[in-house]
């Protein structure tokens, strides 16, 4: 403001009066101040205005990481939806850790957060609106747009056949496996194809009677398929296989892998729409919105 | 003027530029950041003085004063392409370790979006940009003062811009050599159509052709199957096309692993045995490459190292500690030989093993 005053040759008080449109200021002086403002590009209190207007034009997508096909499918859907709506999408990898430290510094940078929570997610902070999306519901009073992993696992275990079936999931998603099938669970360190392959090798070594595999994540499924083939066994003749998750890769293995994928369009568009409403000031009660699964049967579960 | 070192050249400051141009410090700042509009005559006057004095903005100090987290813009064609998805993951990891947030912006290979990336409204708040460009040729990028750009993840190169890449000509050559050594005489290339930069003008293609030539195979430039995009489905379609157009093909070089995986499925549909009838090589070495049936030979262009180097370079530029000339960092490459190029006459799938021939240069 000092610069504007200096350029216009008036006091700061006069500048303030012009900006706020109060007080007795002559037309000539008003003009001089306005043109000084234009020249210097001065805007009163832009940060505060940013907060109240909440118009940074960006949203944050906070997710554990991006490398798995399943998370990448959600991320690219969010980025595409952001493009459609003219928002920037800031990607914040959380490693699944407790999210408060990620979410708190968002004020002034983004308008709101779409959060794919990890197992350890607890405190969601409160400075900007948050909408949860993905496969996990958290105990927090926010909108959640979720395709429940437990539902998908149950569908695929029935489809593969529970007898002689194992479930492979990464440690951080072990809690998503429904209690009924918990005894079938074998956990891995992460969701990579390598981990899926190693888990399958280990399972063969430990249990001769395996007849079916359900993986929580398509990467694990691709690795498991590789291990089955390396063991000289056939899919589906010897081992039936299905995976929960998104991504195109299961359609291109030989045979193709049966999948349960979330209806991604619905997931992403609904979550983004809820976030936009919250950013605009909607204060209705938080809702949990269920997103359906789409099961695509392929050669890996053929009879 | 402030002196940077005893007897060193004077370092022009914001204040010096303002004084010389006859404007306020705030005006110079607004010209540099382009965050707020400035009258055109004033802008030109200030920009002329900036050039004259050789002023370089101290972005780190400005960010510290504003106490805003530093943000990188990652601009790439498409996050759904496995190679770029994995590259994005590496950038996010490297950026997060250094306290940067990342805005991801897709260009879909549009040359205008690539050229004008720094004018993109959605990137106006980012402090620096990592650009994975498909269409950019030297001199194309519209740069303006204040925000560093690093080219990374693709062959795009410009002498005036920092770049992190690999020796793509050598990488292409290693593929041509491998296929030539194995006696493959009738190779076909599968690639996504790129009108702004046809594959025949790329370094990897020249290397590929040279590698083959050394083994007496003169690659016919018409033996190229183009598809609309880098997707698994397009790869599968390409296989159908190449089997129809080039029934004698005994090797395929697919210019991206996602295409290679699709080609593999398509060749299987067409009852062509890989590798016995047709060898297959991809490019990019995505995670999935080692787990296809048979496992896919590909070139690893050191994504993780490239992402880390690009983020580190941006951080140095923002801190103003890097010297002025543009840097070129070569991460090297690895040819990962797997089952899709096993010598003919052997059985199809080696159990779990991966042999690698390391041919790369690390800087």
XYZ file of C-alpha atoms in Angstrom:
666
model
C 0.000 0.000 0.000
C 2.927 2.315 0.656
C 3.964 2.001 -2.990
C 0.512 2.895 -4.245
C 0.411 5.903 -1.946
C 3.874 6.976 -3.084
C 3.051 6.534 -6.750
C -0.218 8.407 -6.462
C 1.235 11.068 -4.225
C -1.316 10.598 -1.450
C -1.417 9.201 2.062
C -2.053 5.563 2.888
C -5.291 6.563 4.491
C -6.468 7.967 1.183
C -5.561 4.794 -0.640
C -7.518 2.818 1.897
C -10.493 5.094 1.466
C -10.475 4.606 -2.296
C -10.091 0.855 -2.074
C -12.892 0.518 0.408
C -14.948 3.133 -1.330
C -15.559 5.254 1.736
C -14.866 8.820 2.779
C -14.522 12.051 0.874
C -12.021 11.689 -1.916
C -12.037 13.918 -4.961
C -12.626 12.312 -8.341
C -9.168 13.344 -9.581
C -7.490 11.815 -6.555
C -9.577 8.696 -6.832
C -8.462 8.331 -10.441
C -4.809 8.803 -9.549
C -5.043 6.152 -6.865
C -6.880 3.743 -9.160
C -4.320 4.081 -11.896
C -1.491 3.615 -9.401
C -3.237 0.461 -8.200
C -3.537 -0.784 -11.768
C 0.101 -0.018 -12.498
C 1.345 -1.766 -9.410
C -1.208 -4.559 -9.508
C -2.027 -3.963 -5.872
C -4.804 -5.968 -4.320
C -5.720 -5.460 -0.678
C -5.111 -8.478 1.528
C -4.964 -11.154 -1.174
C -4.204 -13.970 1.242
C -7.171 -13.267 3.445
C -9.364 -12.921 0.405
C -8.025 -16.244 -0.798
C -9.133 -17.878 2.413
C -12.641 -16.571 2.498
C -13.256 -16.988 -1.214
C -11.432 -20.339 -1.138
C -10.718 -20.010 -4.825
C -7.280 -21.405 -5.382
C -8.669 -23.391 -8.285
C -6.954 -26.565 -7.110
C -7.897 -29.616 -5.143
C -5.529 -32.024 -3.452
C -5.588 -35.722 -4.083
C -4.008 -37.374 -1.059
C -3.277 -41.047 -1.605
C -0.760 -43.585 -0.292
C 1.252 -43.707 -3.550
C 0.619 -43.868 -7.264
C 2.556 -46.856 -8.553
C -0.161 -49.506 -8.412
C -2.541 -49.757 -11.348
C -5.457 -49.581 -8.942
C -4.474 -46.297 -7.292
C -3.274 -44.906 -10.603
C -6.684 -45.562 -12.102
C -8.296 -43.507 -9.337
C -5.668 -40.785 -9.670
C -5.993 -40.480 -13.404
C -9.766 -40.383 -13.038
C -9.457 -37.543 -10.537
C -6.996 -35.660 -12.732
C -9.282 -36.084 -15.732
C -12.293 -34.924 -13.719
C -10.241 -31.971 -12.541
C -9.458 -31.169 -16.172
C -13.121 -31.377 -17.030
C -13.970 -28.904 -14.293
C -10.960 -26.641 -14.788
C -9.227 -27.472 -11.494
C -5.577 -28.220 -10.915
C -4.944 -31.455 -9.042
C -2.191 -31.458 -6.480
C -0.988 -34.977 -5.746
C 0.156 -35.672 -2.220
C 1.547 -39.124 -1.482
C 0.849 -40.023 2.145
C 2.374 -43.484 2.355
C -0.840 -44.393 4.146
C 0.380 -42.586 7.242
C -1.833 -40.638 9.601
C -3.029 -37.808 7.422
C -3.212 -34.802 9.635
C 0.198 -33.472 8.760
C -0.644 -33.777 5.073
C -3.972 -32.032 5.285
C -3.275 -29.179 7.633
C -1.024 -26.999 5.470
C -3.467 -27.040 2.560
C -5.100 -23.684 3.284
C -4.232 -21.149 0.595
C -2.878 -23.881 -1.655
C -5.956 -25.896 -2.485
C -9.673 -25.591 -1.916
C -10.246 -29.105 -0.621
C -8.921 -32.625 -0.378
C -9.941 -35.919 -1.950
C -8.459 -38.497 0.344
C -7.739 -42.144 -0.353
C -7.105 -43.219 3.229
C -4.606 -45.741 4.481
C -5.053 -48.133 7.330
C -3.534 -45.684 9.804
C -5.698 -42.708 8.831
C -7.163 -41.115 11.903
C -7.221 -37.371 12.295
C -8.386 -35.584 9.162
C -7.729 -32.043 10.369
C -10.387 -29.445 9.751
C -8.970 -26.561 7.790
C -10.292 -27.466 4.355
C -13.146 -29.713 3.238
C -12.255 -33.379 2.878
C -14.056 -36.123 0.964
C -12.907 -39.717 1.319
C -12.876 -41.975 -1.724
C -11.669 -45.476 -2.428
C -12.195 -48.819 -0.771
C -12.018 -47.978 2.911
C -14.389 -46.170 5.236
C -12.864 -44.104 8.022
C -14.340 -43.161 11.361
C -14.704 -39.468 10.629
C -17.539 -37.067 10.015
C -16.902 -36.430 6.330
C -18.507 -37.468 3.054
C -17.216 -40.850 1.905
C -17.618 -42.289 -1.583
C -16.562 -45.889 -1.240
C -16.622 -49.179 -3.111
C -16.180 -51.513 -0.173
C -13.258 -53.907 -0.619
C -14.885 -56.402 1.733
C -17.833 -56.735 -0.635
C -15.586 -57.350 -3.640
C -13.465 -59.947 -1.842
C -16.578 -61.845 -0.822
C -17.920 -61.813 -4.401
C -14.677 -63.147 -5.838
C -14.126 -65.831 -3.185
C -17.570 -67.211 -4.045
C -16.782 -67.000 -7.765
C -13.386 -68.714 -7.483
C -14.745 -71.231 -4.981
C -13.902 -71.137 -1.263
C -12.514 -74.664 -1.121
C -8.738 -74.571 -1.315
C -8.842 -70.817 -1.804
C -6.326 -68.321 -0.483
C -6.511 -64.539 -0.396
C -3.397 -62.450 -1.045
C -3.401 -58.849 0.160
C -0.812 -56.334 1.284
C -0.374 -55.933 5.011
C -1.935 -52.459 5.035
C -5.132 -53.790 3.499
C -5.436 -56.931 5.590
C -8.199 -55.338 7.653
C -10.343 -54.958 4.539
C -10.764 -58.712 4.188
C -14.134 -59.747 5.656
C -13.971 -61.710 8.912
C -15.636 -64.695 7.324
C -12.659 -65.218 5.009
C -9.896 -63.943 7.289
C -8.459 -67.444 7.686
C -7.663 -67.585 3.970
C -5.471 -64.488 4.095
C -1.775 -64.395 3.208
C -0.207 -60.938 3.503
C 2.586 -59.253 1.566
C 4.705 -56.165 2.140
C 3.221 -54.238 -0.762
C 0.886 -54.582 -3.732
C 3.515 -55.164 -6.412
C 3.575 -57.998 -8.940
C 6.828 -59.166 -7.371
C 5.177 -59.522 -3.965
C 2.288 -61.415 -5.531
C 4.690 -63.799 -7.195
C 6.648 -64.379 -3.986
C 3.495 -64.920 -1.943
C 2.238 -67.470 -4.461
C 5.550 -69.359 -4.440
C 5.498 -69.393 -0.647
C 1.898 -70.606 -0.580
C 2.682 -73.503 -2.939
C 5.570 -74.524 -0.754
C 3.407 -74.484 2.384
C 0.102 -75.879 1.083
C -0.289 -78.454 -1.667
C -4.064 -78.232 -1.821
C -4.474 -74.727 -3.208
C -7.138 -74.544 -5.890
C -7.940 -70.855 -6.056
C -6.498 -67.389 -5.418
C -8.177 -64.050 -4.840
C -5.915 -61.015 -4.682
C -6.673 -57.580 -3.305
C -5.009 -55.626 -6.074
C -4.398 -56.433 -9.740
C -0.613 -56.208 -9.414
C -0.643 -59.054 -6.886
C -2.819 -61.070 -9.260
C -0.435 -60.649 -12.171
C 2.459 -61.743 -9.995
C 0.491 -64.726 -8.704
C -0.366 -65.778 -12.271
C 3.311 -65.627 -13.175
C 4.205 -67.867 -10.239
C 1.492 -70.391 -11.139
C 2.868 -70.616 -14.652
C 6.443 -70.989 -13.386
C 5.305 -73.861 -11.191
C 4.173 -75.637 -14.335
C 0.485 -75.316 -13.443
C -2.402 -74.044 -15.529
C -4.947 -71.307 -15.005
C -7.880 -72.087 -14.669
C -7.404 -75.870 -14.876
C -5.254 -76.163 -11.755
C -5.670 -72.798 -10.069
C -8.586 -70.381 -10.471
C -7.659 -66.731 -10.062
C -9.445 -63.409 -9.595
C -8.379 -59.919 -8.521
C -10.004 -56.922 -6.916
C -8.904 -53.688 -8.559
C -8.891 -51.437 -11.605
C -6.525 -51.110 -14.547
C -6.433 -52.738 -17.963
C -3.635 -55.255 -17.471
C -5.762 -58.234 -16.329
C -7.464 -58.142 -19.715
C -4.190 -58.845 -21.489
C -2.702 -61.727 -19.604
C -3.068 -65.210 -21.025
C -5.605 -66.215 -19.911
C -7.247 -62.957 -18.924
C -7.772 -62.501 -15.169
C -11.288 -62.140 -13.777
C -11.653 -58.858 -11.920
C -13.963 -56.906 -9.665
C -13.335 -53.250 -10.420
C -15.033 -50.241 -8.847
C -17.270 -48.221 -11.153
C -14.523 -45.606 -11.475
C -16.545 -42.941 -13.236
C -19.159 -43.044 -10.505
C -16.515 -43.108 -7.778
C -14.552 -40.146 -9.058
C -17.392 -37.947 -10.277
C -19.452 -38.408 -7.148
C -16.511 -37.688 -4.872
C -15.529 -34.587 -6.819
C -19.115 -33.339 -6.900
C -19.413 -33.712 -3.120
C -16.141 -31.872 -2.610
C -17.212 -29.022 -4.840
C -20.417 -28.682 -2.842
C -18.519 -28.592 0.440
C -16.079 -26.016 -0.884
C -19.056 -23.916 -1.926
C -20.252 -23.993 1.660
C -22.773 -26.822 1.810
C -23.108 -27.841 5.455
C -25.532 -30.753 5.370
C -24.769 -33.974 7.256
C -21.884 -36.149 6.051
C -22.982 -39.055 3.865
C -21.482 -42.433 3.042
C -22.145 -43.213 -0.595
C -21.812 -46.772 -1.796
C -20.235 -47.340 -5.213
C -20.956 -50.580 -7.067
C -18.426 -53.150 -8.255
C -18.224 -54.321 -11.848
C -17.248 -57.979 -12.166
C -15.611 -58.973 -15.461
C -15.289 -62.706 -15.859
C -12.357 -63.833 -17.975
C -10.474 -67.026 -18.703
C -8.934 -67.360 -15.242
C -12.258 -68.512 -13.753
C -13.690 -70.323 -16.753
C -15.321 -73.668 -16.059
C 24.789 -3.318 -5.572
C 25.280 -6.327 -3.375
C 28.459 -8.267 -3.971
C 28.145 -12.028 -4.045
C 31.774 -12.832 -3.244
C 34.767 -10.694 -2.479
C 35.929 -9.442 -5.878
C 33.143 -11.394 -7.510
C 30.800 -9.779 -10.018
C 28.061 -7.671 -8.455
C 24.711 -9.433 -8.099
C 21.822 -7.215 -9.184
C 18.926 -7.148 -6.762
C 15.256 -6.423 -7.043
C 16.006 -2.975 -5.692
C 18.548 -2.294 -8.432
C 16.094 -3.231 -11.143
C 13.367 -1.106 -9.591
C 15.650 1.899 -9.331
C 16.903 1.543 -12.874
C 13.420 1.099 -14.324
C 11.963 3.856 -12.224
C 9.288 1.686 -10.643
C 8.595 0.227 -7.227
C 9.950 -3.055 -5.946
C 6.428 -4.417 -5.925
C 6.121 -3.732 -9.648
C 9.310 -5.598 -10.476
C 8.112 -8.496 -8.361
C 4.802 -8.593 -10.185
C 6.538 -8.614 -13.559
C 8.730 -11.516 -12.498
C 5.983 -13.669 -11.062
C 3.302 -12.738 -13.584
C 0.925 -13.275 -10.698
C -0.692 -9.869 -11.048
C -1.262 -7.801 -14.177
C 1.110 -4.965 -14.973
C 0.663 -2.347 -17.689
C 2.371 -3.496 -20.894
C 4.676 -0.466 -21.259
C 5.791 -0.847 -17.684
C 6.317 -4.569 -18.128
C 8.514 -4.064 -21.187
C 10.585 -1.435 -19.446
C 11.152 -3.686 -16.433
C 11.946 -6.739 -18.570
C 14.490 -4.725 -20.540
C 16.214 -3.679 -17.335
C 16.162 -7.251 -16.028
C 17.971 -8.367 -19.180
C 20.375 -5.463 -19.073
C 21.397 -6.042 -15.468
C 21.236 -9.822 -15.642
C 18.953 -9.994 -12.633
C 17.913 -13.460 -11.416
C 15.072 -13.636 -8.911
C 15.764 -15.292 -5.594
C 12.806 -17.608 -5.486
C 13.784 -19.431 -2.344
C 13.834 -16.252 -0.323
C 10.488 -15.231 -1.726
C 8.938 -18.572 -0.855
C 10.337 -18.446 2.640
C 8.887 -14.999 3.162
C 5.496 -16.098 1.955
C 5.787 -19.319 3.992
C 3.987 -21.297 1.345
C 4.968 -24.886 0.611
C 6.952 -25.303 -2.584
C 5.034 -26.867 -5.415
C 6.307 -28.612 -8.530
C 4.258 -28.953 -11.672
C 4.648 -32.348 -13.319
C 3.501 -32.094 -16.909
C 3.234 -35.266 -18.924
C 1.111 -36.769 -21.661
C -1.133 -39.174 -19.763
C -1.011 -40.654 -16.287
C -2.845 -43.806 -17.395
C 0.084 -44.903 -19.596
C 1.958 -47.351 -17.331
C 5.364 -45.819 -18.001
C 4.170 -42.322 -17.121
C 2.184 -43.547 -14.162
C 5.314 -45.158 -12.740
C 7.340 -42.035 -13.560
C 4.764 -39.905 -11.730
C 5.026 -42.180 -8.723
C 8.781 -41.740 -8.650
C 8.451 -37.967 -8.944
C 5.885 -37.868 -6.143
C 8.184 -39.901 -3.923
C 11.240 -37.786 -4.671
C 9.290 -34.541 -4.339
C 7.657 -35.556 -1.090
C 11.028 -36.472 0.403
C 12.158 -32.927 -0.301
C 9.034 -31.230 0.963
C 7.446 -30.431 -2.391
C 3.836 -30.967 -3.343
C 3.166 -31.886 -6.976
C 0.482 -30.679 -9.362
C -0.024 -33.206 -12.147
C -1.094 -31.821 -15.495
C -1.775 -33.917 -18.587
C -1.010 -32.665 -22.098
C -2.263 -35.672 -24.085
C 0.662 -35.043 -26.445
C -0.785 -31.733 -27.593
C 2.120 -29.648 -28.922
C 0.496 -26.352 -27.966
C -0.007 -27.467 -24.374
C 3.598 -28.640 -24.214
C 5.029 -25.429 -25.662
C 2.945 -23.129 -23.511
C 3.135 -25.068 -20.287
C 4.395 -22.074 -18.320
C 1.354 -20.039 -19.324
C -1.045 -22.700 -18.076
C -3.374 -21.064 -15.560
C -3.496 -24.204 -13.460
C 0.264 -24.020 -13.024
C 0.479 -20.376 -12.103
C 1.220 -21.148 -8.472
C 3.918 -23.748 -9.062
C 7.528 -22.880 -8.369
C 9.062 -25.102 -11.039
C 8.082 -27.601 -13.720
C 9.182 -31.090 -14.705
C 8.116 -31.612 -18.272
C 7.871 -34.993 -19.989
C 7.322 -33.815 -23.546
C 6.517 -35.836 -26.645
C 6.434 -33.124 -29.284
C 8.934 -30.529 -28.176
C 11.877 -29.801 -30.426
C 14.798 -27.569 -29.471
C 13.686 -23.952 -29.312
C 9.977 -24.717 -29.058
C 9.420 -24.072 -25.362
C 8.188 -20.621 -24.394
C 10.138 -19.884 -21.254
C 9.919 -16.717 -19.176
C 11.951 -15.546 -16.203
C 11.332 -16.795 -12.713
C 10.425 -20.466 -12.980
C 12.836 -23.298 -13.673
C 11.910 -26.095 -16.066
C 13.539 -29.512 -16.262
C 12.909 -31.857 -19.183
C 12.729 -35.455 -18.007
C 11.221 -38.825 -18.843
C 11.297 -38.572 -22.651
C 13.703 -37.958 -25.518
C 12.821 -34.256 -25.708
C 15.918 -32.141 -25.497
C 16.805 -28.476 -25.744
C 20.282 -27.103 -25.164
C 18.958 -24.102 -23.283
C 16.920 -26.077 -20.763
C 17.980 -28.428 -17.972
C 17.363 -32.014 -19.031
C 17.550 -35.445 -17.452
C 17.529 -38.318 -19.905
C 19.319 -41.348 -21.252
C 21.278 -42.027 -24.406
C 18.282 -43.037 -26.488
C 20.342 -43.659 -29.606
C 22.456 -46.167 -27.709
C 19.332 -47.711 -26.206
C 17.786 -48.172 -29.645
C 21.034 -49.561 -30.915
C 21.159 -52.153 -28.149
C 17.771 -53.437 -29.324
C 18.819 -53.550 -32.978
C 22.009 -55.333 -32.005
C 20.177 -57.909 -29.893
C 17.746 -58.769 -32.668
C 20.510 -58.754 -35.290
C 22.702 -61.043 -33.205
C 19.838 -63.493 -32.919
C 19.463 -63.656 -36.659
C 16.124 -61.849 -36.829
C 15.978 -60.547 -40.410
C 12.434 -59.190 -40.756
C 11.635 -56.911 -37.836
C 8.590 -54.642 -37.560
C 8.143 -51.570 -35.374
C 4.928 -50.796 -33.512
C 4.504 -47.238 -32.256
C 1.905 -44.664 -31.285
C 1.321 -42.123 -34.003
C 3.081 -38.843 -33.249
C 2.738 -36.377 -36.144
C 4.865 -33.722 -34.457
C 7.754 -36.092 -33.985
C 7.549 -39.229 -36.128
C 9.500 -42.169 -34.771
C 11.763 -42.143 -37.835
C 13.138 -38.815 -36.585
C 13.887 -40.070 -33.087
C 17.306 -40.988 -31.715
C 16.166 -44.441 -30.648
C 15.020 -45.276 -34.167
C 18.341 -44.239 -35.677
C 20.130 -46.359 -33.108
C 17.829 -49.302 -33.779
C 18.459 -49.102 -37.503
C 22.229 -48.832 -36.956
C 22.265 -51.813 -34.604
C 20.477 -53.944 -37.176
C 22.673 -52.688 -40.023
C 25.761 -53.914 -38.186
C 24.344 -57.403 -38.563
C 23.479 -56.980 -42.185
C 19.792 -56.189 -41.695
C 18.699 -53.067 -43.569
C 15.529 -51.923 -41.848
C 12.791 -50.962 -44.283
C 11.119 -47.781 -42.974
C 7.733 -48.904 -44.263
C 7.667 -51.784 -41.773
C 6.136 -49.564 -39.116
C 2.660 -50.106 -37.686
C 1.199 -46.973 -36.134
C -1.599 -46.935 -33.595
C -3.575 -44.031 -32.110
C -2.234 -44.177 -28.548
C -0.111 -46.064 -26.049
C -2.692 -48.485 -24.679
C -2.808 -52.231 -24.227
C -5.795 -52.439 -26.558
C -3.949 -50.550 -29.297
C -1.055 -52.986 -28.911
C -3.386 -55.901 -29.449
C -4.830 -54.248 -32.567
C -1.300 -53.602 -33.828
C -0.515 -57.308 -33.606
C -3.512 -58.116 -35.775
C -2.420 -55.465 -38.276
C 1.192 -56.560 -38.437
C 0.294 -60.215 -38.867
C -1.837 -59.217 -41.851
C 0.583 -56.735 -43.419
C 3.872 -58.452 -42.573
C 3.164 -62.163 -42.232
C 6.893 -62.860 -42.476
C 7.743 -60.737 -39.426
C 10.136 -62.489 -37.064
C 10.628 -59.682 -34.534
C 8.672 -56.755 -33.160
C 10.072 -53.656 -31.495
C 7.181 -51.999 -29.684
C 8.006 -48.423 -28.779
C 6.364 -48.603 -25.331
C 5.869 -51.519 -22.950
C 2.111 -51.039 -22.748
C 2.000 -51.554 -26.521
C 4.345 -54.544 -26.221
C 2.063 -56.218 -23.681
C -0.889 -55.710 -26.024
C 1.142 -57.017 -28.978
C 2.023 -60.104 -26.957
C -1.647 -60.838 -26.321
C -2.475 -60.178 -29.987
C 0.292 -62.459 -31.256
C -1.043 -65.183 -28.992
C -4.509 -64.660 -30.467
C -2.987 -65.036 -33.951
C -1.240 -68.269 -32.968
C 2.210 -66.789 -33.326
C 4.618 -68.201 -30.769
C 6.822 -65.769 -28.860
C 9.814 -65.963 -29.062
C 10.106 -68.930 -31.412
C 8.139 -67.397 -34.294
C 8.417 -63.743 -33.327
C 10.780 -62.056 -30.887
C 9.407 -59.068 -28.977
C 11.094 -56.080 -27.374
C 9.388 -53.228 -25.559
C 10.655 -49.898 -24.191
C 10.468 -48.440 -20.712
C 10.635 -51.568 -18.551
C 7.446 -51.022 -16.620
C 6.952 -53.159 -13.532
C 4.642 -55.495 -15.398
C 7.291 -56.336 -18.020
C 8.940 -58.987 -15.877
C 5.629 -60.747 -15.248
C 4.170 -61.245 -18.679
C 3.958 -64.713 -20.212
C 6.628 -64.969 -21.556
C 8.419 -62.181 -19.688
C 9.132 -59.095 -21.797
C 12.552 -57.916 -22.907
C 12.696 -54.144 -22.574
C 14.932 -51.117 -22.086
C 14.990 -49.590 -18.642
C 15.615 -45.845 -18.819
C 16.162 -45.451 -15.071
C 12.915 -43.715 -14.179
C 13.586 -43.552 -10.463
C 16.997 -41.974 -10.933
C 15.612 -39.581 -13.526
C 12.776 -38.476 -11.261
C 15.124 -37.988 -8.325
C 17.602 -36.053 -10.430
C 14.901 -33.833 -11.895
C 13.474 -32.945 -8.484
C 16.939 -32.329 -7.041
C 17.827 -30.107 -9.966
C 14.652 -28.068 -9.540
C 15.372 -27.670 -5.865
C 18.855 -26.383 -6.623
C 17.519 -23.962 -9.217
C 14.966 -22.613 -6.756
C 17.642 -22.135 -4.130
C 19.674 -20.232 -6.668
C 22.711 -22.368 -5.949
C 23.061 -23.900 -9.411
C 25.356 -22.271 -11.949
C 23.698 -20.531 -14.841
C 24.320 -22.907 -17.746
C 21.674 -25.547 -18.410
C 22.577 -29.000 -17.150
C 22.214 -32.294 -18.948
C 22.128 -35.365 -16.715
C 22.444 -38.806 -18.305
C 20.995 -41.516 -16.088
C 22.112 -44.362 -18.334
C 19.942 -47.296 -19.436
C 19.782 -51.083 -19.081
C 18.693 -53.586 -21.685
C 16.683 -56.142 -19.713
C 16.824 -59.370 -21.702
C 13.961 -61.655 -20.817
C 12.026 -64.538 -22.328
C 10.527 -62.742 -25.338
C 13.990 -62.641 -26.928
C 15.260 -66.022 -25.800
C 17.223 -67.558 -28.688
C 15.003 -69.696 -30.946
C 15.100 -73.425 -30.347
C 15.006 -73.145 -26.558
C 11.820 -73.735 -24.575
C 9.600 -70.733 -24.091
C 9.673 -69.732 -20.448
C 12.725 -69.926 -18.203
C 11.536 -70.474 -14.648
C 11.648 -67.192 -12.774
C 14.997 -66.059 -14.120
C 15.880 -62.756 -15.619
C 19.176 -62.109 -17.310
C 20.242 -58.576 -17.860
C 22.870 -57.114 -20.084
C 23.937 -53.818 -18.650
C 24.903 -51.393 -21.345
C 24.629 -47.937 -19.998
C 26.515 -44.865 -19.024
C 25.949 -43.315 -15.651
C 27.008 -39.714 -15.330
